[in-house]
Short mmCIF file of C-alpha atoms in Angstrom, two decimals:
data_model
loop_
_atom_site.label_atom_id
_atom_site.label_comp_id
_atom_site.label_asym_id
_atom_site.label_seq_id
_atom_site.Cartn_x
_atom_site.Cartn_y
_atom_site.Cartn_z
CA ASP A 233 -27.38 -25.46 -24.29
CA THR A 234 -29.73 -22.67 -25.27
CA ARG A 235 -32.47 -23.13 -22.75
CA TRP A 236 -31.81 -19.60 -21.53
CA THR A 237 -33.36 -18.09 -24.80
CA THR A 238 -36.96 -17.02 -25.35
CA GLN A 239 -36.88 -17.48 -29.24
CA PRO A 240 -35.08 -20.79 -29.71
CA GLY A 241 -35.99 -20.76 -33.54
CA THR A 242 -33.88 -17.36 -34.05
CA ARG A 243 -31.09 -18.22 -36.85
CA ILE A 244 -27.65 -17.22 -36.23
CA LEU A 245 -24.79 -17.27 -38.57
CA PHE A 246 -21.13 -18.65 -37.81
CA THR A 247 -18.18 -19.52 -39.40
CA ASP A 248 -17.55 -23.26 -38.71
CA ALA A 249 -14.23 -23.86 -36.89
CA SER A 250 -13.16 -27.29 -38.99
CA SER A 251 -14.43 -26.23 -42.46
CA GLY A 252 -14.19 -22.42 -42.39
CA PHE A 253 -17.58 -22.58 -44.23
CA LEU A 254 -20.46 -20.00 -43.46
CA LYS A 255 -23.25 -21.90 -41.67
CA ALA A 256 -26.50 -20.88 -40.09
CA ILE A 257 -28.21 -22.72 -37.14
CA GLN A 258 -31.24 -22.02 -34.96
CA LEU A 259 -30.36 -21.13 -31.30
CA ASP A 260 -32.01 -24.43 -30.06
CA GLY A 261 -29.15 -26.25 -31.99
CA THR A 262 -31.29 -27.48 -35.04
CA ALA A 263 -31.74 -26.56 -38.84
CA VAL A 264 -27.90 -26.38 -39.24
CA GLU A 265 -27.37 -25.37 -42.94
CA THR A 266 -24.26 -24.55 -45.13
CA ILE A 267 -24.82 -21.13 -46.44
CA VAL A 268 -21.34 -20.76 -48.29
CA PRO A 269 -19.17 -23.89 -48.88
CA ILE A 270 -16.02 -22.00 -49.13
CA PRO A 271 -13.31 -21.58 -46.63
CA MET A 272 -13.22 -18.06 -45.43
CA ALA A 273 -11.59 -15.64 -43.24
CA ASP A 274 -14.27 -12.77 -43.18
CA TYR A 275 -17.39 -12.22 -44.83
CA LEU A 276 -20.37 -9.69 -45.78
CA VAL A 277 -23.56 -11.54 -46.52
CA SER A 278 -27.05 -10.26 -47.93
CA SER A 279 -30.17 -10.40 -45.68
CA ASN A 280 -31.62 -13.12 -47.86
CA LEU A 281 -28.33 -14.99 -47.52
CA ASN A 282 -28.00 -15.49 -51.38
CA LEU A 283 -24.96 -13.25 -51.98
CA CYS A 284 -21.58 -13.28 -49.95
CA LEU A 285 -18.75 -11.38 -50.20
CA LEU A 286 -15.90 -12.96 -48.78
CA ARG A 287 -11.89 -12.91 -47.91
CA GLY A 288 -10.83 -16.35 -48.91
CA THR A 289 -8.18 -17.89 -46.67
CA ASN A 290 -5.64 -16.98 -49.40
CA GLY A 291 -6.59 -13.27 -48.63
CA CYS A 292 -8.17 -12.63 -52.11
CA LEU A 293 -11.98 -11.23 -52.26
CA TYR A 294 -14.66 -13.41 -53.86
CA LEU A 295 -18.32 -13.06 -54.45
CA TYR A 296 -20.31 -16.15 -53.90
CA ARG A 297 -23.90 -16.35 -55.35
CA ARG A 298 -25.58 -19.16 -53.36
CA GLU A 299 -28.15 -19.69 -56.25
CA GLY A 300 -26.47 -21.50 -58.94
CA ASN A 301 -23.46 -22.26 -56.51
CA GLN A 302 -21.09 -19.64 -58.27
CA THR A 303 -17.86 -18.12 -57.17
CA ASN A 304 -16.24 -15.10 -58.89
CA LEU A 305 -12.86 -13.83 -58.08
CA ILE A 306 -12.90 -10.20 -57.48
CA TRP A 307 -9.61 -8.78 -55.92
CA LYS A 308 -6.50 -10.90 -56.01
CA THR A 309 -4.40 -9.48 -53.36
CA GLU A 310 -1.93 -10.30 -50.57
CA LYS A 311 -2.67 -7.05 -48.91
CA ARG A 312 -5.04 -7.00 -45.78
CA PHE A 313 -8.15 -5.09 -46.02
CA PHE A 314 -11.20 -4.58 -43.99
CA MET A 315 -14.69 -5.98 -45.03
CA ASN A 316 -16.04 -2.31 -44.73
CA GLN A 317 -13.99 -1.50 -47.68
CA VAL A 318 -15.93 -3.61 -49.98
CA ALA A 319 -19.58 -3.93 -51.03
CA PHE A 320 -22.04 -5.61 -53.46
CA SER A 321 -24.86 -4.27 -55.28
CA PRO A 322 -28.36 -5.42 -54.66
CA SER A 323 -28.55 -7.83 -57.83
CA GLY A 324 -24.90 -9.14 -57.07
CA GLU A 325 -23.88 -8.23 -60.45
CA ARG A 326 -21.39 -5.22 -59.27
CA VAL A 327 -18.77 -5.08 -56.45
CA VAL A 328 -17.02 -2.08 -55.26
CA PHE A 329 -13.77 -1.93 -53.24
CA ALA A 330 -11.75 1.08 -51.98
CA ASN A 331 -8.10 0.60 -52.10
CA GLU A 332 -6.46 2.74 -49.27
CA ASP A 333 -2.96 2.50 -50.82
CA GLY A 334 -3.96 3.86 -54.17
CA ASN A 335 -6.78 6.15 -52.59
CA SER A 336 -9.01 4.98 -55.01
CA ILE A 337 -12.31 2.96 -55.76
CA GLU A 338 -12.58 0.04 -58.18
CA LEU A 339 -15.97 -1.05 -59.62
CA VAL A 340 -16.20 -4.68 -61.04
CA ASN A 341 -19.08 -5.59 -63.27
CA ILE A 342 -19.55 -9.39 -62.55
CA PRO A 343 -21.18 -10.27 -65.72
CA THR A 344 -18.81 -8.48 -68.30
CA GLY A 345 -15.74 -8.42 -66.22
CA ALA A 346 -15.28 -4.86 -66.80
CA ARG A 347 -13.25 -2.81 -64.24
CA THR A 348 -13.55 0.82 -63.47
CA ASN A 349 -10.84 2.52 -61.35
CA LEU A 350 -11.13 6.01 -59.94
CA THR A 351 -8.51 7.74 -58.15
CA LEU A 352 -10.13 10.16 -55.58
CA THR A 353 -9.04 13.54 -55.00
CA GLU A 354 -9.89 13.50 -51.25
CA LYS A 355 -7.41 11.38 -49.25
CA PHE A 356 -8.59 8.53 -47.07
CA SER A 357 -8.17 9.39 -43.38
CA PHE A 358 -5.99 7.64 -40.65
CA HIS A 359 -9.02 5.27 -39.95
CA GLY A 360 -9.29 4.33 -43.66
CA PRO A 361 -12.13 3.88 -46.19
CA SER A 362 -15.33 2.38 -46.08
CA VAL A 363 -18.04 1.67 -48.89
CA ALA A 364 -21.71 0.88 -48.65
CA TRP A 365 -24.32 0.14 -51.30
CA SER A 366 -27.44 1.78 -51.54
CA PRO A 367 -30.62 -0.01 -52.08
CA GLU A 368 -30.36 1.14 -55.68
CA GLU A 369 -28.49 -0.74 -58.09
CA ASP A 370 -26.50 2.34 -59.58
CA HIS A 371 -25.67 3.96 -56.29
CA PHE A 372 -23.17 3.49 -53.70
CA TYR A 373 -21.25 5.68 -50.97
CA VAL A 374 -17.69 6.01 -49.94
CA GLY A 375 -16.51 7.40 -46.66
CA GLY A 376 -13.36 7.47 -44.34
CA PHE A 377 -12.18 11.18 -45.23
CA ASP A 378 -11.21 13.79 -42.85
CA GLY A 379 -13.98 15.84 -41.74
CA HIS A 380 -16.40 12.96 -41.92
CA LEU A 381 -16.67 13.74 -45.71
CA ARG A 382 -19.13 11.22 -47.50
CA LEU A 383 -19.31 10.68 -51.09
CA ALA A 384 -22.25 9.62 -53.28
CA VAL A 385 -21.44 7.75 -56.41
CA GLU A 386 -23.67 7.32 -59.28
CA ILE A 387 -22.87 4.45 -62.08
CA GLY A 388 -23.77 5.84 -65.43
CA SER A 389 -23.57 4.21 -68.92
CA ASN A 390 -20.32 2.37 -69.76
CA GLU A 391 -19.96 2.12 -65.93
CA ALA A 392 -18.65 5.78 -65.75
CA LEU A 393 -18.55 6.90 -62.12
CA LYS A 394 -20.10 10.18 -61.13
CA ILE A 395 -19.25 11.72 -57.61
CA ASN A 396 -21.09 13.96 -55.37
CA ALA A 397 -20.44 15.15 -51.73
CA VAL A 398 -23.18 14.00 -49.43
CA GLU A 399 -24.84 16.94 -47.57
CA GLY A 400 -26.32 16.85 -44.19
CA THR A 401 -25.90 14.41 -41.49
CA ASN A 402 -28.75 12.08 -41.82
CA ALA A 403 -28.24 8.53 -42.12
CA LEU A 404 -28.12 7.24 -45.80
CA ALA A 405 -30.42 4.50 -46.97
CA VAL A 406 -27.99 1.52 -47.49
CA LEU A 407 -28.40 -2.38 -48.59
CA LYS A 408 -28.83 -4.35 -45.55
CA CYS A 409 -26.22 -7.04 -45.09
CA PHE A 410 -24.36 -8.48 -42.48
#
């Protein structure tokens, strides 16, 4: 019962308890819609709801593209990870994940299948790594180091990764996702 709300047309996202699918519904209980028809444990979804990076019920990382109903296996793993350790590019053509055990980042180019792995010289802190994509296709950020160090990563030709320390304390522009 949502008679309490002043905006009954507001959409919310939820994981359906019976199917494990990601769905949307308006607060008034209408307009139920399946966003991702794949059982999942956790997710990161784009603001337009077209891209979803998800941990499947088997623990692996997948990228789902709603347009075209396409799913790509990104990371086959049995290791538990947090969703702030993964991010997708604005186009959905690249995914990056931070591997705490290997103290590395891995970039996956979805169309080509190419993978670029880079071991970092800075060690992740006790709280672990985090990554976020910028609004630009060829830039993302990595954090989770001692001393609040943040790294800006630029993707060059042949998926080569160039790393620079982020100076200052201002908030970085990041791709909006939920």
